[in-house]
Coordinates of C-alpha atoms in Angstrom, one line a residue:
Chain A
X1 CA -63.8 -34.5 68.9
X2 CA -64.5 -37.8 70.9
X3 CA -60.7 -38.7 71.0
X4 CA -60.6 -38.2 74.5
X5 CA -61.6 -41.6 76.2
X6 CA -62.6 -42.2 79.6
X7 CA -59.5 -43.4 80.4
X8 CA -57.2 -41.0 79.1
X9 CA -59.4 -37.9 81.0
X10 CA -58.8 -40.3 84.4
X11 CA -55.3 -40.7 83.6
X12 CA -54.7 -36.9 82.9
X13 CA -56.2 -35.8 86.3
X14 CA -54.4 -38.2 88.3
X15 CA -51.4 -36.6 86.7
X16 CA -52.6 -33.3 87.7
X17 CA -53.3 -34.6 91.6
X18 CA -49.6 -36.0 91.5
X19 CA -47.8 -32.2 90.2
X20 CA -50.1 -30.8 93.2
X21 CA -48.7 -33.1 95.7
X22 CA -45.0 -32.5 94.0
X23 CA -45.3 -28.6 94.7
X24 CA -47.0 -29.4 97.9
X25 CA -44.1 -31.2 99.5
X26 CA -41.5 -28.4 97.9
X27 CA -43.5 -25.6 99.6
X28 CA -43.7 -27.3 102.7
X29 CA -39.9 -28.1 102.8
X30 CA -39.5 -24.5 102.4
X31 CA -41.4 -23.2 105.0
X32 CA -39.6 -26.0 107.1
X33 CA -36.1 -24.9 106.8
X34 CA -37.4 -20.8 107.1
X35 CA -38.9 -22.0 110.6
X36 CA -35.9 -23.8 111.8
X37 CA -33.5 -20.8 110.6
X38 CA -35.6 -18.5 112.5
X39 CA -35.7 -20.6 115.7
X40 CA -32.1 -21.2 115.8
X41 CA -31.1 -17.6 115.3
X42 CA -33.8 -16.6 117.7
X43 CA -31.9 -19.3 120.4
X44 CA -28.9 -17.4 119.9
X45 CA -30.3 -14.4 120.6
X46 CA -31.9 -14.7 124.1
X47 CA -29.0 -16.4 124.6
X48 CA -30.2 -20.4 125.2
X49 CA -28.7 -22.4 127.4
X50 CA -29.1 -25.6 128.8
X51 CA -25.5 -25.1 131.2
X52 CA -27.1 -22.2 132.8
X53 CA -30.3 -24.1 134.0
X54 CA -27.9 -26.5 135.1
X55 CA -25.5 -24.0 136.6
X56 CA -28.6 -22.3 138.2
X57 CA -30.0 -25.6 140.1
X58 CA -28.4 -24.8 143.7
X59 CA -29.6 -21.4 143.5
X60 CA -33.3 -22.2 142.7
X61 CA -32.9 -25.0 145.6
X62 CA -31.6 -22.4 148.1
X63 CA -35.1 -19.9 147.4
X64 CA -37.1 -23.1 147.4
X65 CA -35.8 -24.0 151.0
X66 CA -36.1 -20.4 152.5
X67 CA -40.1 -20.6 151.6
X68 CA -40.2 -23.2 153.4
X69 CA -42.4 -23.8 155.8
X70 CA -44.9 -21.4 155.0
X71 CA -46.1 -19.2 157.4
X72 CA -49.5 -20.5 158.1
X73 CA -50.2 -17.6 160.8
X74 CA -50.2 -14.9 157.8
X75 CA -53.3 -16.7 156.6
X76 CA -55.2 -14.3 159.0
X77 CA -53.7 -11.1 157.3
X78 CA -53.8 -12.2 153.5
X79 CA -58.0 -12.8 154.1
X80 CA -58.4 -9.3 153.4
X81 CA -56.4 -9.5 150.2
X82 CA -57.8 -12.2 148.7
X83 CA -61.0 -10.8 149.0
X84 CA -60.0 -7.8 147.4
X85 CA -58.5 -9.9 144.2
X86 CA -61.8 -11.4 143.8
X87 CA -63.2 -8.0 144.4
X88 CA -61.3 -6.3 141.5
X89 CA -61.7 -9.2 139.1
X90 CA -65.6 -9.0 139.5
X91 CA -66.3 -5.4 139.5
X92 CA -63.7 -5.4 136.5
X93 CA -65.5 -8.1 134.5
X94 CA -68.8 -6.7 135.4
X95 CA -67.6 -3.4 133.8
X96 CA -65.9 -5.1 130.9
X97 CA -69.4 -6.8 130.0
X98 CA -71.2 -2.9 130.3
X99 CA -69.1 -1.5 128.1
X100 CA -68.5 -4.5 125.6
X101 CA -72.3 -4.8 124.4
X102 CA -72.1 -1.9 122.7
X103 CA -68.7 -2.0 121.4
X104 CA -69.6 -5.2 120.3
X105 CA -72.1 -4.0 117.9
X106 CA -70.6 -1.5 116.8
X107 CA -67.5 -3.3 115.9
X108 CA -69.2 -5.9 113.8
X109 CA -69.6 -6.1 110.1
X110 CA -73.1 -6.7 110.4
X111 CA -74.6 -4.5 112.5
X112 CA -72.1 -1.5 112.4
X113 CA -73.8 1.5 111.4
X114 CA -71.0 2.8 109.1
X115 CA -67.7 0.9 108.1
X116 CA -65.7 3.7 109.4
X117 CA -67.5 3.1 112.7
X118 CA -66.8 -0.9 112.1
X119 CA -62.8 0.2 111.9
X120 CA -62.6 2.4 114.6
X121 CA -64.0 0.2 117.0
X122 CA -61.9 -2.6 116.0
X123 CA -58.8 -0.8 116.3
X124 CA -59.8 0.7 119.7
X125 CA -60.4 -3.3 120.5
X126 CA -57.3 -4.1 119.1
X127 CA -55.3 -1.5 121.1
X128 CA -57.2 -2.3 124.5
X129 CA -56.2 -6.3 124.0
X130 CA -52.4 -5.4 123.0
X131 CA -51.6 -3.7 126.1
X132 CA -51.7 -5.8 129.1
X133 CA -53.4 -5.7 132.2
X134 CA -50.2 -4.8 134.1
X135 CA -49.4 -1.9 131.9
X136 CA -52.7 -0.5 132.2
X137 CA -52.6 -1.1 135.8
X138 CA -49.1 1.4 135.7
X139 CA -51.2 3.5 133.9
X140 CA -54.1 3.7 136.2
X141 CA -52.0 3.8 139.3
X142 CA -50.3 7.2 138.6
X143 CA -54.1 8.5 137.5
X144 CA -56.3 7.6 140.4
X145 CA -53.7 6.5 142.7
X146 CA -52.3 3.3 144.8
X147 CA -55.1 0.9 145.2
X148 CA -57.6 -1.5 144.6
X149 CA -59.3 0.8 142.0
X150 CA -56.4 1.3 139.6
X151 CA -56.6 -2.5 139.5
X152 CA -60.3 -2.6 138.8
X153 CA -59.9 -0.3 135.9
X154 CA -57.1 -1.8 134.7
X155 CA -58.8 -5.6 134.3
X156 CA -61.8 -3.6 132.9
X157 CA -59.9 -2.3 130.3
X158 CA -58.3 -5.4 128.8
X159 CA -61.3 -7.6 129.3
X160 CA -63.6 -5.3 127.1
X161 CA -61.5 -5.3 124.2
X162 CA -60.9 -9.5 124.4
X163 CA -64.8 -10.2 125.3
X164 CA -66.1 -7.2 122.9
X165 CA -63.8 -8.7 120.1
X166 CA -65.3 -12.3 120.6
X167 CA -68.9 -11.0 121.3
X168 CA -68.6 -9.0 117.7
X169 CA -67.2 -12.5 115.9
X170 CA -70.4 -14.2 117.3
X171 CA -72.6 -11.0 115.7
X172 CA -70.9 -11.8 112.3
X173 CA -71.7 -15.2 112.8
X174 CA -75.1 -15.4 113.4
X175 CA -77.7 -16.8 111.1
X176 CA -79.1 -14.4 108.6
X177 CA -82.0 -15.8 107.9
X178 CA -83.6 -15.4 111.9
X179 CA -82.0 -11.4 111.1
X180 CA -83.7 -11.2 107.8
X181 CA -87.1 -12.5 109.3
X182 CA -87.3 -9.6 111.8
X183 CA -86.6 -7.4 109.2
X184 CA -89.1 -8.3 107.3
X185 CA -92.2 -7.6 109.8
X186 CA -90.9 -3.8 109.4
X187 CA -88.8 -4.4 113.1
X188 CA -86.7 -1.4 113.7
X189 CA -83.1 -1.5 113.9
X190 CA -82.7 -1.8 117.2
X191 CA -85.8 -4.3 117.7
X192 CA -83.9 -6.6 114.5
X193 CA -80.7 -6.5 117.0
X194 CA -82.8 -7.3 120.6
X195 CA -85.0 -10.0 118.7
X196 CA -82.9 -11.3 115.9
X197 CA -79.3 -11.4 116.9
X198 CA -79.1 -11.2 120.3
X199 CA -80.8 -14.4 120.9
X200 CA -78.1 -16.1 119.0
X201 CA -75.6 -15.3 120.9
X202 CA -76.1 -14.4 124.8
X203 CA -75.1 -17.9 126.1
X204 CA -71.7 -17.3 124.2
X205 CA -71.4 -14.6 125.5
X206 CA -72.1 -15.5 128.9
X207 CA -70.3 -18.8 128.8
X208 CA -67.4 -16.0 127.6
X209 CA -67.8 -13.4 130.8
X210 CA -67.4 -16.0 133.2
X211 CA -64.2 -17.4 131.3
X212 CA -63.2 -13.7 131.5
X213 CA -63.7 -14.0 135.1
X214 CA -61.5 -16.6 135.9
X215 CA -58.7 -15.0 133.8
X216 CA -59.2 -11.6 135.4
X217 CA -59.1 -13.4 139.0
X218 CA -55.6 -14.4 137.6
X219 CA -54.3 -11.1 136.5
X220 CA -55.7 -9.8 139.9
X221 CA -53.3 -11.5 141.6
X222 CA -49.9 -10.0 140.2
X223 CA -51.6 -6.5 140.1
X224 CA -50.3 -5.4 143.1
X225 CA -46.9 -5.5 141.9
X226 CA -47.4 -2.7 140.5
X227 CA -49.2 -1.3 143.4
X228 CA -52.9 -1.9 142.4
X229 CA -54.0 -3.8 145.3
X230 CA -54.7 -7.5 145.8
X231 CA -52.8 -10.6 146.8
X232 CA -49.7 -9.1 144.4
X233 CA -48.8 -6.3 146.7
X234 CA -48.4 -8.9 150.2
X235 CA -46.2 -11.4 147.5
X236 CA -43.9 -8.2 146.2
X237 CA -43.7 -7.0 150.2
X238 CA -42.9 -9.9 151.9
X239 CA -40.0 -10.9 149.8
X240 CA -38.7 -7.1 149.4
X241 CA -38.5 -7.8 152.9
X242 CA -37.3 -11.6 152.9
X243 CA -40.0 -13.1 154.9
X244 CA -39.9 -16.1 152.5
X245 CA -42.0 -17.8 154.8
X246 CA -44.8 -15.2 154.2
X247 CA -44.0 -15.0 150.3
X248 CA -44.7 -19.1 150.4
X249 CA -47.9 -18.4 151.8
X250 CA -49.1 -15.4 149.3
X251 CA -48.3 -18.5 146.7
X252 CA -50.2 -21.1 148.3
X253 CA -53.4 -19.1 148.4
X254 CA -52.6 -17.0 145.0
X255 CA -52.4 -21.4 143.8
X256 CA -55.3 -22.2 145.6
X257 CA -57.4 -19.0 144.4
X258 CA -57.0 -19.9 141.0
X259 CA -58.0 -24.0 141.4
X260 CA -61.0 -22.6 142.8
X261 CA -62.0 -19.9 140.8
X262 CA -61.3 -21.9 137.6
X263 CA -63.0 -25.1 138.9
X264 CA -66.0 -22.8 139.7
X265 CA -65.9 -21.0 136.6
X266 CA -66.2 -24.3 134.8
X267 CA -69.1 -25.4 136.3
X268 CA -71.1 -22.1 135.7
X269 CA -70.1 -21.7 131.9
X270 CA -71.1 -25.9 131.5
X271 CA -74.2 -24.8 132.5
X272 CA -74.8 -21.6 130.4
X273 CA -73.7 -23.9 127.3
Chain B
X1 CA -116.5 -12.1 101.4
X2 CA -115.0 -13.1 98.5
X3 CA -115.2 -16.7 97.0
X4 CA -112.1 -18.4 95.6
X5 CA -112.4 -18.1 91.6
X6 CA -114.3 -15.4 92.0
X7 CA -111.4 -13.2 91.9
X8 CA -111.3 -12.2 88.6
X9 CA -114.1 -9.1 89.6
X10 CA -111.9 -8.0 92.7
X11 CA -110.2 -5.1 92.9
X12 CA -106.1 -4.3 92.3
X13 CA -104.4 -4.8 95.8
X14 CA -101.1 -5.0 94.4
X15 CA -99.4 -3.8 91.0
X16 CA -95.7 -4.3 90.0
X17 CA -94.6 -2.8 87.1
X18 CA -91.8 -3.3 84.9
X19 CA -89.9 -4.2 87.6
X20 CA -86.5 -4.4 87.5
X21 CA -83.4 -5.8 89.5
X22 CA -79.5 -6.5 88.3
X23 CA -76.7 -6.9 90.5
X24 CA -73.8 -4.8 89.5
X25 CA -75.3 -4.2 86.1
X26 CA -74.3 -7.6 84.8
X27 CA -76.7 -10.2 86.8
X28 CA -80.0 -9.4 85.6
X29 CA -82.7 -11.5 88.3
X30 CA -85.4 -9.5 86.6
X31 CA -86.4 -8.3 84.0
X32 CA -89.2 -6.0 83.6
X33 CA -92.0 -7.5 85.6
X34 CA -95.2 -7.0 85.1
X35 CA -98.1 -8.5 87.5
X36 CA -101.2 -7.3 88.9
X37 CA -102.9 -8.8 92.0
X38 CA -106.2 -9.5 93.0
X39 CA -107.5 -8.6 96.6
X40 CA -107.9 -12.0 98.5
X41 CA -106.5 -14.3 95.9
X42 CA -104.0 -16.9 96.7
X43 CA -101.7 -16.6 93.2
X44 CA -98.9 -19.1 92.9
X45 CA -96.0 -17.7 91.2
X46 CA -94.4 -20.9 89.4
X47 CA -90.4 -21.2 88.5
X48 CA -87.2 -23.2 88.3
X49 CA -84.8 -21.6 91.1
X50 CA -82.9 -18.8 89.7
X51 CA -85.8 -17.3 88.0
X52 CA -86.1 -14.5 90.3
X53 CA -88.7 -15.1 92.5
X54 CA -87.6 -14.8 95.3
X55 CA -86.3 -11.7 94.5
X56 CA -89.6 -10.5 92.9
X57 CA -90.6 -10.9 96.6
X58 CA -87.7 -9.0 98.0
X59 CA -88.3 -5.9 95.8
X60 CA -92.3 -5.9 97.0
X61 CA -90.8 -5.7 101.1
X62 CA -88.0 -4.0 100.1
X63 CA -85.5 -6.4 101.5
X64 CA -84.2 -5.6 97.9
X65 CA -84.0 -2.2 96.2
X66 CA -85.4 -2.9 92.4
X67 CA -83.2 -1.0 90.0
X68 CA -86.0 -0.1 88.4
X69 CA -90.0 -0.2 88.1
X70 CA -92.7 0.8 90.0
X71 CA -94.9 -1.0 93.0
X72 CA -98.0 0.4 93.9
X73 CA -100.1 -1.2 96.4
X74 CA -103.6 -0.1 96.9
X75 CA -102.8 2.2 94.0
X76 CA -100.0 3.8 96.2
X77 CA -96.3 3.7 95.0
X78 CA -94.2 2.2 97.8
X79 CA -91.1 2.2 95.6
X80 CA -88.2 4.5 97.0
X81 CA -89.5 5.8 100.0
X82 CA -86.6 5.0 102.6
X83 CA -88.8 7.1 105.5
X84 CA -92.1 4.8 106.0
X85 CA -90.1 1.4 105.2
X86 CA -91.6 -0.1 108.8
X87 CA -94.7 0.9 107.7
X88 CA -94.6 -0.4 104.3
X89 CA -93.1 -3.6 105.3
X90 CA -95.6 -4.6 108.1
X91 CA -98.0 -4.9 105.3
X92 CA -96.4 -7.7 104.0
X93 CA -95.7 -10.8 105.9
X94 CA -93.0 -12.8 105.0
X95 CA -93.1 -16.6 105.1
X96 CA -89.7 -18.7 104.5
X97 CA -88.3 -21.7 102.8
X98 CA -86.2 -22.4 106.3
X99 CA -88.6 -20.9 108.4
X100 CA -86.4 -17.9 110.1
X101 CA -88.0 -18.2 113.5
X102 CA -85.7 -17.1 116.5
X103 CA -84.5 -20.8 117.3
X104 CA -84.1 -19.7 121.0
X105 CA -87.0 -17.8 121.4
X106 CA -90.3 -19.6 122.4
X107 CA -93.2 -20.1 120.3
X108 CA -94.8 -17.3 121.4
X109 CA -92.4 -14.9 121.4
X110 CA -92.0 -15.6 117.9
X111 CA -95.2 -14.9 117.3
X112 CA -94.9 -11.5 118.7
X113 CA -92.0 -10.3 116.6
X114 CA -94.7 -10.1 114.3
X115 CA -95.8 -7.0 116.3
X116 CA -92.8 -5.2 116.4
X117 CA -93.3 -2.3 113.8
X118 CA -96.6 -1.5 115.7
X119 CA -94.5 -0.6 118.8
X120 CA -91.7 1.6 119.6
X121 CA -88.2 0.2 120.1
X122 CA -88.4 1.8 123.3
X123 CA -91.1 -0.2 124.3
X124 CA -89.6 -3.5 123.3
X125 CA -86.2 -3.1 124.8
X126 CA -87.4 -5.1 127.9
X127 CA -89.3 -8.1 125.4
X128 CA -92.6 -7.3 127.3
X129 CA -95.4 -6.9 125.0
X130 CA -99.1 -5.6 125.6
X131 CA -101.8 -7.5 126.9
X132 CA -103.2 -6.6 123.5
X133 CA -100.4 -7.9 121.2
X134 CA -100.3 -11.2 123.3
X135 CA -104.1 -11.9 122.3
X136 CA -103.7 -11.4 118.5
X137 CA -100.3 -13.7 118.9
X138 CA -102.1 -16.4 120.4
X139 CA -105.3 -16.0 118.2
X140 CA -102.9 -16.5 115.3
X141 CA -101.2 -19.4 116.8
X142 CA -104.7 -20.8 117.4
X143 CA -105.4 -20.8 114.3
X144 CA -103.0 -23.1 112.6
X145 CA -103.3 -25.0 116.2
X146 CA -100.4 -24.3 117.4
X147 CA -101.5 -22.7 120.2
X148 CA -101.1 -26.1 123.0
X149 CA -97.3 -25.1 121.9
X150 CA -97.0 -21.6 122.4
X151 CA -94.3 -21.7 125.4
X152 CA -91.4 -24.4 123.8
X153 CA -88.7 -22.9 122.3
X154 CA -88.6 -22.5 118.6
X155 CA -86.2 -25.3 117.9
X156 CA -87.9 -27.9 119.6
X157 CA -90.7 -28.0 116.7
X158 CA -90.9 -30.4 113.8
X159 CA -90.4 -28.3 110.4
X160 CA -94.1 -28.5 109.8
X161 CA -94.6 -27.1 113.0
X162 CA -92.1 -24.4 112.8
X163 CA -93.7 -23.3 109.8
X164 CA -96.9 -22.8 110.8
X165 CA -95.8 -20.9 113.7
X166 CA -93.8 -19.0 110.7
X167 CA -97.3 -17.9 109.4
X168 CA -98.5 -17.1 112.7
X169 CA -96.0 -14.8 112.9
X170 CA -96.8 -13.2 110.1
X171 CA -100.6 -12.9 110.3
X172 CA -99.4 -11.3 113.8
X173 CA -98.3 -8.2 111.3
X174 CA -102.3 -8.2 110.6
X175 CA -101.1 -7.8 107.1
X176 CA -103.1 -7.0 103.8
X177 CA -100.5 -9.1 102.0
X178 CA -98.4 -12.4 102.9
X179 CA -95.2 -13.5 100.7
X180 CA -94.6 -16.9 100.3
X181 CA -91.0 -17.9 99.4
X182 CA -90.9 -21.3 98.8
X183 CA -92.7 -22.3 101.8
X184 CA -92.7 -25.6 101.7
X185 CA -89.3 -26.7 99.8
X186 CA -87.7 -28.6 102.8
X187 CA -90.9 -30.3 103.7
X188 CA -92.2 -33.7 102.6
X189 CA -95.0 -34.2 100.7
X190 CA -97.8 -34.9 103.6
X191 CA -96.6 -31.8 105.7
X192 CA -96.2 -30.0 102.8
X193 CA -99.8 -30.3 101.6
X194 CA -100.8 -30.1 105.2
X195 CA -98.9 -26.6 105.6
X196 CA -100.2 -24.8 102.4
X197 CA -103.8 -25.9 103.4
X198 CA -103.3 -24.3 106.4
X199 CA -101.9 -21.0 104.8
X200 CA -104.5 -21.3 102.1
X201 CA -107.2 -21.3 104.4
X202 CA -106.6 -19.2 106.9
X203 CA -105.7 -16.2 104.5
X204 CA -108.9 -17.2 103.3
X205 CA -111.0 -16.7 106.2
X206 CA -109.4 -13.6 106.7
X207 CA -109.2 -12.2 103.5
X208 CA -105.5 -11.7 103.2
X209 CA -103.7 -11.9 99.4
X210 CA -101.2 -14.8 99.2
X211 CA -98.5 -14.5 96.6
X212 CA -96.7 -17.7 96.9
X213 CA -93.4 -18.9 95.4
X214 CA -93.6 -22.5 94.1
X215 CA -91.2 -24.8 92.3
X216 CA -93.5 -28.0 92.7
X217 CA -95.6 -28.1 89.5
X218 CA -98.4 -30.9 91.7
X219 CA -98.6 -28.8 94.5
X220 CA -99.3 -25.1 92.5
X221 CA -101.8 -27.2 90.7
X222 CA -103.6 -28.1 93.9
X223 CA -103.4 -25.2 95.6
X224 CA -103.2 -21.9 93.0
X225 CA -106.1 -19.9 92.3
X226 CA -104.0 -18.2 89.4
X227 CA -100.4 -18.5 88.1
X228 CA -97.8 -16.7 87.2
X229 CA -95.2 -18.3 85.6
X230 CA -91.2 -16.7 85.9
X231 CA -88.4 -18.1 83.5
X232 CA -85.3 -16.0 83.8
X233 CA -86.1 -13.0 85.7
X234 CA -89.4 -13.0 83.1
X235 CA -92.8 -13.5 83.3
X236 CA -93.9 -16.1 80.4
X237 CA -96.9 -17.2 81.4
X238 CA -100.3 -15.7 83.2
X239 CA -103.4 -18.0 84.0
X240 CA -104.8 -20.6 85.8
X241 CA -104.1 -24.3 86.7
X242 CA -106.1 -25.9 84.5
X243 CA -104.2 -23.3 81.4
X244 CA -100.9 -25.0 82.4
X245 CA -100.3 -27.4 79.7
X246 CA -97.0 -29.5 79.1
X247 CA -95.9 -27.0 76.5
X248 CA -96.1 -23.9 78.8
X249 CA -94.5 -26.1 81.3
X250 CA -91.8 -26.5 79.5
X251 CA -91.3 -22.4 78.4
X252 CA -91.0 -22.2 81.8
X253 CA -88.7 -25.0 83.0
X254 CA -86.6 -25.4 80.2
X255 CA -84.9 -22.4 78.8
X256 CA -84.7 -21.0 75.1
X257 CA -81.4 -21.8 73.6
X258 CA -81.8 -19.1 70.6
X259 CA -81.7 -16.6 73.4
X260 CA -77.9 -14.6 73.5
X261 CA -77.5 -14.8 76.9
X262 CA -77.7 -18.4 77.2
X263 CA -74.4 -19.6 76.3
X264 CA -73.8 -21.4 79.9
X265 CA -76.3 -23.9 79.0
X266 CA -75.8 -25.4 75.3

């Protein structure tokens, strides 16, 4: 009773902050030396090395010199498909953003009707983000066929689950108290979502679509390696059929594609936000 | 039309009783409430935070299931009837401590949220509201004059100003009943006063009941045709300002410590 002085309670606490920092420094050690262990073994196994870049250099040089000079006439025939990678990447966004809204709600904590409804969706997000676009695209290809369509359905697919997923974070996020006011005047379900939450976050998820724009404009492009049209299919033809020249070009406008697309992009979502 | 004081002779709008709430039978916020409300009075219900008034308020919109207790307003129990909960809770309109209007919304459609549970969802999927609906929003933004504002968004406003659109909003709802939560709590002084005269006369000239959550002993003085005052999910004191002496003051801002579950604060 009153033998603890001022000083002696300071003097025990800075004790206490110095054993954290002690364990602190151990733990992080630890952690240290896994990562390392992990890297190195991980090096061995995809077999690292340095003497095969090096060993590789004339090789890479010889490709680099066969693309060149690109073949500035096949600008007239790769019009076509470059319109069509743009074509696919917006009717594929424009999908993904239909059928996101209402996966997003569902697959939010908040606004869920059921949790079981909450997991489900989630996991169907979950799977449609873990399998690439390129997979999907294989997928697509052998159901509806060669084509610009496969490729369509295929950006559609991944880009719901990534812009669903983010849309549903934002619905978690959202203030409660705007939510709780529109309950409150007796709002139905569905009038608390238009007027309560949905207000808080449609320029997110706008500013979000048109980032998943550019991106699918970038997946468009390689699609048609695996036969679902776009710029990918002239880039895998032309240099099954060494005409490196044409191949050069396919990368120039594939390059150029995705400068613009991303610089426009940019401008539209700093505008939104 | 009913004169303020005068309330004693009005009729019941509104009894609660023995109202209670506990979160997972351990947290009791209240305990057996008992309180009867007079048609067209403006009652101040007076408390330290944590004494359960806001969640007194809760229980009458039903933002909060009481655990048990009864609510009968206009002599008609409202308590555990899941079906007509629009109905029941666009009687009520709700006022805020932080306002709750839709920041990105404008003024006016604000406003109109207040209409909502007279229209179908159907109806509101596109945000267009009747020509109908848009007169009684504006008439209620008129009169706390904030009308002149009616097409900035929400966020633009001062806190005064967002508050007053927050009771124009809910005299939208037309309601026999508005519930106060701590209106003015993150407001200074002169807006403060400013806002509850506004709320206090414009329930007035329309007749609506005001229940009104309060922490500020000045400002329920001012402003409270009755009090009720809450201590620990209790009610320990009924009567009017000029009954509110320094010894009821402090039964209900200091606690008892001979009660058992006080041990937290000896």
């Amino acid at each position: 009773m009153g033998s603890v002085t001022f000083e002696d309670a300071v003097n025990a606490a800075m004790r206490l902050e110095a054993q954290a920092r002690t364990r602190r420094y151990i733990k992080l050690s630890a952690w240290a030396a896994l990562a390392v262990a992990a890297l190195w073994y991980s090096a061995h196994q995809i077999k690292f090395s340095l003497a095969a870049v090096i060993h590789g250099v004339p090789f890479m040089w010889d490709f680099i010199t066969r693309l060149f000079p690109p073949d500035l006439g096949y600008l007239t025939v790769l019009g076509g498909a470059t319109v069509e990678t743009v074509q696919i990447a917006i009717w594929g966004t424009l999908l993904a953003i239909i059928f996101s809204i209402p996966l997003a709600f569902l697959g939010a904590r908040n606004t869920s009707p059921h949790i079981v409804v909450f997991h489900l969706t989630r996991l169907l997000l979950n799977s449609l983000r873990a399998i690439n676009e390129l997979v999907f695209a294989l997928i697509f290809v052998s159901a509806v066929g060669l084509g610009p369509f496969a490729g369509v359905l295929a950006v559609a697919l991944h880009a719901t689950g990534m812009l669903a997923k983010f849309c549903a974070e934002e619905i978690e996020g959202v203030d409660k108290g705007q939510v709780e006011a529109q309950m409150a005047t007796g709002a139905s379900r569905m009038q608390v979502i238009l007027f309560g939450v949905a207000p808080q976050i449609v320029p997110q998820f706008i500013g979000y679509a048109i980032y998943r724009l550019d991106v699918s404009i970038r997946s468009a492009t390689v699609l048609g390696l695996v036969g679902a049209g776009g710029l990918g299919f002239s880039l895998i033809q032309t240099m099954k059929l060494f005409k490196y020249h044409q191949t050069a070009t396919c990368i120039l406008v594939i390059f150029l594609l995705v400068l613009i697309s991303d610089w426009i992009c940019g401008k539209l979502r700093r505008r939104v936000i | 039309m009913l004169m303020p004081g005068s309330t004693q002779s009005a009729p019941t709008i509104l009894s609660v009783r023995g109202l209670s709430k506990s979160y997972s039978g351990t947290i009791h916020a209240l305990r057996g409430i008992d309180i009867e409300v007079k048609e067209g009075e403006f009652l101040v219900i007076l408390g330290p935070s944590g004494a359960g008034k806001s969640t007194l308020m809760r229980c009458i919109n039903r933002l909060v299931e009481p655990t048990d207790g009864k609510i009968l307003h206009n002599d008609v129990e409202m308590t555990g009837k899941r079906r007509n909960l629009r109905a029941v809770r666009r009687q009520f309109g709700m006022v805020f401590q932080q306002f709750n209007l839709v920041k990105r919304l404008s003024v006016l459609t604000n406003v109109l949220t207040g209409r909502l549970a007279y229209r179908s969802t159907w109806r509101s999927l596109f945000y267009n509201f009747s020509k109908e609906d848009k007169r009684i929003a504006i008439e209620c933004l008129a009169r706390v004059n904030m009308d002149h504002k009616a097409f900035q968004r929400a966020d633009t406003l001062s806190g005064g100003e967002q508050q007053r659109v927050a009771i124009a909003r809910a005299l939208a709802q037309q309601p026999t009943i508005i519930l106060a939560d701590e209106p003015v709590a993150s407001l200074d002084p002169k807006i403060a006063r400013q806002v509850l005269t506004y709320l206090k006369q414009v329930t007035q000239e329309l007749g609506i009941t005001v229940l009104c959550n309060l922490h500020q002993v000045e400002y329920t003085r001012e402003f409270a045709e009755r009090i009720i005052g809450m201590s620990r999910g209790k009610v320990v004191f009924e009567g009017t300002a000029a009954d509110l002496t320094d010894e009821i003051l402090h039964r209900i801002y200091y606690r008892d410590p001979d009660e058992q579950d006080d041990k937290d604060h000896s």
